[in-house]
mmCIF file of C-alpha atoms in Angstrom:
data_model
loop_
_atom_site.group_PDB
_atom_site.id
_atom_site.type_symbol
_atom_site.label_atom_id
_atom_site.label_comp_id
_atom_site.label_asym_id
_atom_site.label_seq_id
_atom_site.Cartn_x
_atom_site.Cartn_y
_atom_site.Cartn_z
ATOM 1 C CA MET R 562 101.640 127.887 71.569
ATOM 2 C CA THR R 563 101.980 126.597 75.142
ATOM 3 C CA TRP R 564 101.031 123.026 75.929
ATOM 4 C CA GLN R 565 98.208 124.369 78.122
ATOM 5 C CA ALA R 566 96.738 126.140 75.106
ATOM 6 C CA GLN R 567 97.372 123.063 72.958
ATOM 7 C CA CYS R 568 95.348 120.903 75.383
ATOM 8 C CA ALA R 569 92.905 123.569 76.574
ATOM 9 C CA GLU R 570 89.765 121.547 75.805
ATOM 10 C CA LYS R 571 90.995 118.616 77.906
ATOM 11 C CA LEU R 572 92.840 120.484 80.684
ATOM 12 C CA VAL R 573 90.865 120.308 83.950
ATOM 13 C CA SER R 574 91.386 120.085 87.697
ATOM 14 C CA ALA R 575 92.008 116.683 89.269
ATOM 15 C CA GLU R 576 88.537 116.789 90.816
ATOM 16 C CA GLU R 577 86.985 117.397 87.399
ATOM 17 C CA ALA R 578 89.145 114.736 85.766
ATOM 18 C CA ILE R 579 87.880 111.931 88.003
ATOM 19 C CA ASP R 580 84.291 112.743 87.007
ATOM 20 C CA ILE R 581 84.837 110.304 84.121
ATOM 21 C CA ILE R 582 85.370 107.514 86.682
ATOM 22 C CA LYS R 583 82.322 105.559 87.826
ATOM 23 C CA PRO R 584 81.875 103.580 91.057
ATOM 24 C CA ARG R 585 83.002 99.963 90.610
ATOM 25 C CA ASP R 586 85.181 100.869 87.616
ATOM 26 C CA GLN R 587 88.449 98.975 87.280
ATOM 27 C CA VAL R 588 91.100 101.699 87.604
ATOM 28 C CA PHE R 589 94.846 101.257 87.106
ATOM 29 C CA THR R 590 97.272 103.905 88.333
ATOM 30 C CA ALA R 591 100.815 103.983 86.986
ATOM 31 C CA GLY R 592 103.646 103.469 89.445
ATOM 32 C CA LEU R 593 107.254 104.417 90.104
ATOM 33 C CA THR R 594 107.968 107.926 88.806
ATOM 34 C CA GLY R 595 104.790 107.725 86.724
ATOM 35 C CA THR R 596 102.657 107.774 89.893
ATOM 36 C CA PRO R 597 99.958 110.461 89.427
ATOM 37 C CA PHE R 598 100.065 111.923 92.952
ATOM 38 C CA THR R 599 97.616 114.783 92.331
ATOM 39 C CA VAL R 600 94.936 112.536 90.836
ATOM 40 C CA CYS R 601 95.515 109.876 93.519
ATOM 41 C CA GLU R 602 94.792 112.485 96.198
ATOM 42 C CA ALA R 603 91.628 113.480 94.330
ATOM 43 C CA LEU R 604 90.490 109.843 94.326
ATOM 44 C CA VAL R 605 90.947 109.626 98.094
ATOM 45 C CA SER R 606 89.045 112.890 98.576
ATOM 46 C CA GLY R 607 86.254 111.639 96.313
ATOM 47 C CA LYS R 608 85.958 108.224 97.918
ATOM 48 C CA GLU R 609 82.324 108.675 98.984
ATOM 49 C CA ARG R 610 81.113 109.057 95.395
ATOM 50 C CA LEU R 611 83.457 106.319 94.164
ATOM 51 C CA ARG R 612 82.632 103.685 96.781
ATOM 52 C CA GLY R 613 83.302 100.213 95.358
ATOM 53 C CA LEU R 614 86.077 101.362 93.018
ATOM 54 C CA ARG R 615 88.493 98.579 92.071
ATOM 55 C CA LEU R 616 91.950 100.118 92.280
ATOM 56 C CA ASN R 617 95.143 98.519 90.950
ATOM 57 C CA THR R 618 98.231 100.178 92.380
ATOM 58 C CA LEU R 619 100.984 98.921 90.041
ATOM 59 C CA VAL R 620 104.037 99.670 92.239
ATOM 60 C CA SER R 621 102.601 103.016 93.291
ATOM 61 C CA LEU R 622 104.765 105.508 95.202
ATOM 62 C CA PHE R 623 101.578 107.088 96.577
ATOM 63 C CA ASP R 624 100.661 105.897 100.075
ATOM 64 C CA TRP R 625 97.175 104.411 99.701
ATOM 65 C CA ASN R 626 97.177 102.976 103.216
ATOM 66 C CA LYS R 627 94.785 105.538 104.696
ATOM 67 C CA PRO R 628 92.616 104.730 107.755
ATOM 68 C CA GLY R 629 89.349 103.123 106.637
ATOM 69 C CA ILE R 630 90.189 103.326 102.915
ATOM 70 C CA GLU R 631 89.347 99.645 102.494
ATOM 71 C CA ASP R 632 85.685 100.506 103.176
ATOM 72 C CA TYR R 633 85.616 102.443 99.898
ATOM 73 C CA PHE R 634 88.150 100.915 97.488
ATOM 74 C CA GLN R 635 89.091 97.340 96.597
ATOM 75 C CA PHE R 636 92.869 97.252 96.096
ATOM 76 C CA LYS R 637 94.783 94.802 93.929
ATOM 77 C CA SER R 638 98.428 94.617 92.917
ATOM 78 C CA TRP R 639 100.520 92.275 90.762
ATOM 79 C CA TYR R 640 103.770 93.369 92.419
ATOM 80 C CA LEU R 641 104.255 93.695 96.164
ATOM 81 C CA SER R 642 106.528 96.668 96.763
ATOM 82 C CA ARG R 643 107.235 98.133 100.202
ATOM 83 C CA ARG R 644 103.990 100.120 100.044
ATOM 84 C CA GLU R 645 101.841 97.156 99.021
ATOM 85 C CA ARG R 646 103.170 94.619 101.531
ATOM 86 C CA PRO R 647 101.713 96.273 104.682
ATOM 87 C CA MET R 648 98.307 96.564 102.966
ATOM 88 C CA LEU R 649 98.434 92.879 102.048
ATOM 89 C CA ARG R 650 99.289 91.890 105.622
ATOM 90 C CA GLU R 651 96.415 94.020 106.936
ATOM 91 C CA GLY R 652 93.926 92.448 104.518
ATOM 92 C CA LYS R 653 93.416 95.658 102.536
ATOM 93 C CA LEU R 654 94.867 94.417 99.246
ATOM 94 C CA ASP R 655 94.706 91.319 97.067
ATOM 95 C CA TYR R 656 97.822 90.056 95.309
ATOM 96 C CA ILE R 657 97.518 88.844 91.709
ATOM 97 C CA PRO R 658 100.453 86.593 90.709
ATOM 98 C CA VAL R 659 101.566 87.475 87.194
ATOM 99 C CA SER R 660 104.629 85.893 85.589
ATOM 100 C CA TYR R 661 103.741 85.463 81.923
ATOM 101 C CA PHE R 662 104.749 88.453 79.808
ATOM 102 C CA ARG R 663 104.342 88.853 76.045
ATOM 103 C CA GLY R 664 105.232 92.065 74.268
ATOM 104 C CA ASP R 665 101.985 92.378 72.326
ATOM 105 C CA THR R 666 99.387 91.808 75.053
ATOM 106 C CA LEU R 667 98.645 92.537 78.710
ATOM 107 C CA PRO R 668 98.887 89.538 81.065
ATOM 108 C CA TYR R 669 95.696 87.801 82.069
ATOM 109 C CA GLY R 670 94.531 89.177 85.402
ATOM 110 C CA ILE R 671 95.391 92.800 84.666
ATOM 111 C CA ASP R 672 93.856 93.112 81.225
ATOM 112 C CA ASP R 673 90.317 94.114 82.254
ATOM 113 C CA LEU R 674 90.401 97.867 82.831
ATOM 114 C CA ASP R 675 88.119 100.866 82.484
ATOM 115 C CA VAL R 676 90.430 103.767 83.332
ATOM 116 C CA TYR R 677 94.192 104.250 83.244
ATOM 117 C CA ILE R 678 95.834 107.140 85.120
ATOM 118 C CA VAL R 679 99.460 108.038 84.415
ATOM 119 C CA THR R 680 101.933 110.913 84.579
ATOM 120 C CA VAL R 681 103.359 112.245 81.312
ATOM 121 C CA SER R 682 105.434 115.116 80.007
ATOM 122 C CA PRO R 683 103.791 118.062 78.248
ATOM 123 C CA PRO R 684 103.151 117.294 74.565
ATOM 124 C CA ASP R 685 105.877 118.325 72.124
ATOM 125 C CA ARG R 686 105.206 120.349 68.971
ATOM 126 C CA ASN R 687 103.869 117.208 67.300
ATOM 127 C CA GLY R 688 101.558 116.375 70.201
ATOM 128 C CA TYR R 689 103.586 113.516 71.696
ATOM 129 C CA CYS R 690 103.960 113.134 75.461
ATOM 130 C CA SER R 691 106.712 111.147 77.179
ATOM 131 C CA PHE R 692 106.322 108.765 80.118
ATOM 132 C CA GLY R 693 109.562 110.214 81.503
ATOM 133 C CA THR R 694 111.695 107.707 83.374
ATOM 134 C CA SER R 695 108.980 105.049 83.766
ATOM 135 C CA VAL R 696 107.228 103.402 80.819
ATOM 136 C CA ALA R 697 106.178 100.213 82.686
ATOM 137 C CA MET R 698 102.989 98.853 81.060
ATOM 138 C CA SER R 699 101.712 102.247 79.931
ATOM 139 C CA PRO R 700 101.740 101.692 76.137
ATOM 140 C CA LEU R 701 99.596 98.556 76.380
ATOM 141 C CA MET R 702 97.486 99.973 79.213
ATOM 142 C CA MET R 703 96.650 103.063 77.187
ATOM 143 C CA ARG R 704 95.778 100.942 74.187
ATOM 144 C CA ALA R 705 93.415 98.818 76.295
ATOM 145 C CA ALA R 706 91.773 101.487 78.484
ATOM 146 C CA PRO R 707 88.653 103.218 77.118
ATOM 147 C CA ARG R 708 89.307 106.256 79.362
ATOM 148 C CA ILE R 709 92.693 107.849 80.123
ATOM 149 C CA ILE R 710 93.666 110.576 82.601
ATOM 150 C CA ALA R 711 97.169 112.066 82.308
ATOM 151 C CA GLU R 712 98.873 114.150 84.983
ATOM 152 C CA VAL R 713 101.460 116.470 83.433
ATOM 153 C CA ASP R 714 104.921 116.846 84.961
ATOM 154 C CA GLU R 715 106.984 119.469 83.153
ATOM 155 C CA SER R 716 110.259 118.012 84.464
ATOM 156 C CA PHE R 717 109.861 114.697 82.623
ATOM 157 C CA ILE R 718 112.659 113.682 80.265
ATOM 158 C CA ARG R 719 112.390 111.889 76.910
ATOM 159 C CA THR R 720 114.065 108.686 75.745
ATOM 160 C CA GLY R 721 113.939 106.345 72.786
ATOM 161 C CA GLY R 722 111.887 103.158 72.597
ATOM 162 C CA THR R 723 108.108 103.210 73.049
ATOM 163 C CA ASN R 724 108.315 106.085 75.531
ATOM 164 C CA TYR R 725 105.559 108.206 74.029
ATOM 165 C CA ILE R 726 101.806 108.697 73.719
ATOM 166 C CA HIS R 727 99.935 111.172 71.525
ATOM 167 C CA ALA R 728 97.827 113.791 73.275
ATOM 168 C CA SER R 729 94.855 112.858 71.106
ATOM 169 C CA GLN R 730 94.666 109.497 72.930
ATOM 170 C CA ILE R 731 94.224 111.171 76.327
ATOM 171 C CA ASP R 732 90.770 112.157 77.636
ATOM 172 C CA ARG R 733 91.739 114.472 80.513
ATOM 173 C CA PHE R 734 94.901 116.413 81.382
ATOM 174 C CA VAL R 735 95.723 117.523 84.935
ATOM 175 C CA VAL R 736 98.627 119.725 86.031
ATOM 176 C CA LYS R 737 100.751 118.070 88.721
ATOM 177 C CA GLN R 738 100.252 120.052 91.912
ATOM 178 C CA ARG R 739 102.362 118.126 94.403
ATOM 179 C CA GLN R 740 105.310 115.778 94.437
ATOM 180 C CA PRO R 741 106.896 114.275 97.550
ATOM 181 C CA GLU R 742 110.255 115.737 98.467
ATOM 182 C CA SER R 743 111.783 112.330 97.862
ATOM 183 C CA LEU R 744 110.429 109.471 95.761
ATOM 184 C CA VAL R 745 112.535 106.916 97.601
ATOM 185 C CA THR R 746 113.043 106.422 101.318
ATOM 186 C CA ALA R 747 116.669 106.294 102.378
ATOM 187 C CA GLU R 748 117.274 103.206 104.485
ATOM 188 C CA GLN R 749 119.975 102.673 107.050
ATOM 189 C CA PHE R 750 121.589 99.262 106.674
ATOM 190 C CA SER R 751 123.488 97.472 109.394
ATOM 191 C CA ARG R 752 127.218 96.895 108.972
ATOM 192 C CA GLU R 753 126.453 93.167 108.678
ATOM 193 C CA LYS R 754 124.105 93.772 105.752
ATOM 194 C CA LEU R 755 126.525 96.163 104.037
ATOM 195 C CA ASP R 756 129.299 93.572 104.370
ATOM 196 C CA ALA R 757 127.009 90.915 102.868
ATOM 197 C CA ILE R 758 126.110 93.202 99.944
ATOM 198 C CA ASP R 759 129.776 93.921 99.346
ATOM 199 C CA ALA R 760 130.787 90.247 99.403
ATOM 200 C CA ILE R 761 127.941 89.039 97.193
ATOM 201 C CA CYS R 762 128.259 91.814 94.597
ATOM 202 C CA MET R 763 132.011 91.293 94.366
ATOM 203 C CA ARG R 764 131.547 87.586 93.667
ATOM 204 C CA ILE R 765 128.820 88.201 91.080
ATOM 205 C CA ALA R 766 130.932 90.809 89.281
ATOM 206 C CA SER R 767 134.146 88.770 89.322
ATOM 207 C CA GLU R 768 132.894 85.181 88.957
ATOM 208 C CA LEU R 769 129.489 85.184 87.236
ATOM 209 C CA VAL R 770 129.339 88.185 84.917
ATOM 210 C CA GLU R 771 131.632 87.841 81.914
ATOM 211 C CA ASP R 772 132.851 90.393 79.386
ATOM 212 C CA GLY R 773 130.318 90.815 76.585
ATOM 213 C CA ASP R 774 127.327 89.606 78.615
ATOM 214 C CA THR R 775 123.900 91.215 78.333
ATOM 215 C CA ILE R 776 122.710 91.637 81.904
ATOM 216 C CA GLN R 777 119.369 91.994 83.607
ATOM 217 C CA ILE R 778 119.437 93.382 87.161
ATOM 218 C CA GLY R 779 116.363 93.065 89.367
ATOM 219 C CA ALA R 780 115.461 95.977 91.655
ATOM 220 C CA GLY R 781 116.388 95.524 95.315
ATOM 221 C CA ASP R 782 118.736 96.514 98.135
ATOM 222 C CA MET R 783 121.376 94.048 97.002
ATOM 223 C CA THR R 784 121.297 94.330 93.237
ATOM 224 C CA ASN R 785 120.839 98.119 93.112
ATOM 225 C CA ARG R 786 124.469 98.341 94.184
ATOM 226 C CA LEU R 787 125.821 95.835 91.668
ATOM 227 C CA PRO R 788 126.755 98.407 88.960
ATOM 228 C CA ASN R 789 129.322 99.839 91.398
ATOM 229 C CA TYR R 790 131.248 96.560 91.085
ATOM 230 C CA LEU R 791 131.185 96.151 87.300
ATOM 231 C CA ASP R 792 133.746 98.785 86.308
ATOM 232 C CA GLY R 793 136.332 96.074 85.615
ATOM 233 C CA ARG R 794 134.180 94.409 82.966
ATOM 234 C CA LYS R 795 134.162 95.143 79.217
ATOM 235 C CA ASN R 796 131.496 95.467 76.517
ATOM 236 C CA LEU R 797 128.506 94.728 78.720
ATOM 237 C CA GLY R 798 124.956 95.136 77.445
ATOM 238 C CA MET R 799 121.754 95.695 79.393
ATOM 239 C CA GLN R 800 118.155 94.581 78.917
ATOM 240 C CA THR R 801 116.333 94.864 82.225
ATOM 241 C CA GLU R 802 113.216 96.092 83.991
ATOM 242 C CA ILE R 803 114.335 98.860 86.363
ATOM 243 C CA ILE R 804 117.635 100.371 85.215
ATOM 244 C CA PRO R 805 119.558 100.672 88.496
ATOM 245 C CA PRO R 806 121.568 103.596 89.905
ATOM 246 C CA ASN R 807 125.118 104.201 88.618
ATOM 247 C CA VAL R 808 124.433 102.795 85.144
ATOM 248 C CA VAL R 809 125.191 106.243 83.726
ATOM 249 C CA ALA R 810 128.728 106.016 85.128
ATOM 250 C CA LEU R 811 129.232 102.646 83.411
ATOM 251 C CA ALA R 812 127.925 104.072 80.134
ATOM 252 C CA LYS R 813 130.247 107.079 80.348
ATOM 253 C CA ALA R 814 133.201 104.789 81.065
ATOM 254 C CA GLY R 815 132.422 102.606 78.043
ATOM 255 C CA VAL R 816 131.843 99.494 80.170
ATOM 256 C CA LEU R 817 128.169 99.369 79.232
ATOM 257 C CA ASN R 818 128.143 99.798 75.473
ATOM 258 C CA GLY R 819 125.999 96.916 74.195
ATOM 259 C CA THR R 820 128.363 96.081 71.337
ATOM 260 C CA ASN R 821 127.718 92.318 71.662
ATOM 261 C CA LYS R 822 123.942 92.509 72.080
ATOM 262 C CA LYS R 823 121.840 90.604 69.557
ATOM 263 C CA ILE R 824 118.692 92.608 70.357
ATOM 264 C CA HIS R 825 118.956 96.413 70.294
ATOM 265 C CA PRO R 826 122.759 96.433 69.886
ATOM 266 C CA GLY R 827 124.461 99.480 71.325
ATOM 267 C CA LYS R 828 121.432 100.362 73.460
ATOM 268 C CA ILE R 829 120.720 100.312 77.201
ATOM 269 C CA VAL R 830 117.204 98.898 77.366
ATOM 270 C CA GLY R 831 114.751 98.855 80.257
ATOM 271 C CA THR R 832 111.204 99.740 81.206
ATOM 272 C CA ALA R 833 112.065 102.394 83.815
ATOM 273 C CA PHE R 834 114.906 104.033 85.702
ATOM 274 C CA HIS R 835 115.367 103.730 89.440
ATOM 275 C CA PRO R 836 113.700 106.715 91.172
ATOM 276 C CA SER R 837 116.923 107.678 92.983
ATOM 277 C CA LEU R 838 118.769 108.925 89.872
ATOM 278 C CA SER R 839 120.407 112.327 90.309
ATOM 279 C CA ASP R 840 119.614 115.406 88.224
ATOM 280 C CA GLU R 841 123.028 115.051 86.584
ATOM 281 C CA GLU R 842 122.251 111.466 85.546
ATOM 282 C CA LEU R 843 118.831 112.487 84.210
ATOM 283 C CA ASP R 844 120.412 115.284 82.152
ATOM 284 C CA PHE R 845 122.756 112.722 80.576
ATOM 285 C CA ILE R 846 119.878 110.352 79.794
ATOM 286 C CA ASP R 847 117.471 112.976 78.412
ATOM 287 C CA GLN R 848 117.147 112.433 74.622
ATOM 288 C CA ASN R 849 120.397 110.415 74.630
ATOM 289 C CA PRO R 850 119.956 107.839 71.834
ATOM 290 C CA ILE R 851 121.704 105.027 73.735
ATOM 291 C CA PHE R 852 118.826 104.772 76.251
ATOM 292 C CA GLU R 853 115.550 103.116 75.231
ATOM 293 C CA LEU R 854 112.518 102.393 77.413
ATOM 294 C CA TYR R 855 109.848 99.889 76.382
ATOM 295 C CA ASP R 856 106.693 98.331 77.760
ATOM 296 C CA PHE R 857 107.438 95.912 80.612
ATOM 297 C CA ASN R 858 105.762 93.085 78.709
ATOM 298 C CA TYR R 859 108.285 93.594 75.901
ATOM 299 C CA THR R 860 111.420 93.851 78.042
ATOM 300 C CA ASP R 861 110.455 90.636 79.873
ATOM 301 C CA ASP R 862 109.252 88.632 76.879
ATOM 302 C CA ILE R 863 111.227 85.372 77.046
ATOM 303 C CA ARG R 864 110.848 84.983 73.277
ATOM 304 C CA LEU R 865 113.013 88.072 72.922
ATOM 305 C CA LEU R 866 115.477 87.410 75.741
ATOM 306 C CA SER R 867 116.246 83.869 74.562
ATOM 307 C CA GLN R 868 117.671 85.257 71.322
ATOM 308 C CA ASP R 869 120.725 86.586 73.176
ATOM 309 C CA PRO R 870 123.196 83.741 73.861
ATOM 310 C CA ASN R 871 125.005 85.704 76.592
ATOM 311 C CA PHE R 872 122.020 86.833 78.664
ATOM 312 C CA THR R 873 122.717 86.863 82.404
ATOM 313 C CA ALA R 874 119.860 87.517 84.851
ATOM 314 C CA ILE R 875 120.680 88.713 88.381
ATOM 315 C CA ASN R 876 117.787 89.003 90.826
ATOM 316 C CA ASN R 877 116.865 89.164 94.505
ATOM 317 C CA ALA R 878 115.050 86.536 96.537
ATOM 318 C CA LEU R 879 112.962 87.371 99.597
#
């Protein structure tokens, strides 16, 4: 049986799916590679009916900054990515500071929701869908939301951790119709900036990171390149939010093996992978037991992180 036949009663067009959304509902859309592009476009097209919708973007890769969109939707975000910052500056979006994460509950400020929209894999033979390379807050969001719309991407991989949701928990399924040619925008850096990245990453790798450390690497222009400088280290572990590019190379080389980790020993743990991973890297990760993705609130729960005596956090500052 195909997944379409398996979900036939719930499989609808994007326009039909958003019929379960009411004006002034609090709607959360998943971000990163979980961004539901097809349903997001349907929301924009249906803005007249949905006037007053409260929309939380959650690091969305969809460009919501359409002319006049603020007359229809109220936008909020707890994380200001490159797409959210221009909307904030233009007065189209409100920023909600959130810095208190606990693995068993959504943070205050983003816990009042009516609809959650996310991209998932087709269900497997047991009815379980994967969040692919981006779990983020989806497990807790789907537990809290009374209505759930899932956009299906047949290319999504599967990992360990809490990277799954049963089809029975989803109210509407939509087939992904469009995906941007590239999920990340390639940026040209000046020679001065490249030299600064090189100098800083070399010092971090040689002077601050020690063999056996469990590392957390924040997403950003600087830290995304740090794994390229860690090949001289031994027995590193990882518990992070966004697993950066080139981690697969470190895993293959045995540098990143998690042998000294106190929590999830032997595993590379995160909430999502960086969107720029190559097809070859994704093939290596797919159903590989060393990779586990969990809810963001779990990966950033200080009660968990403090149990590892060699935890080293490396982040960007703006």
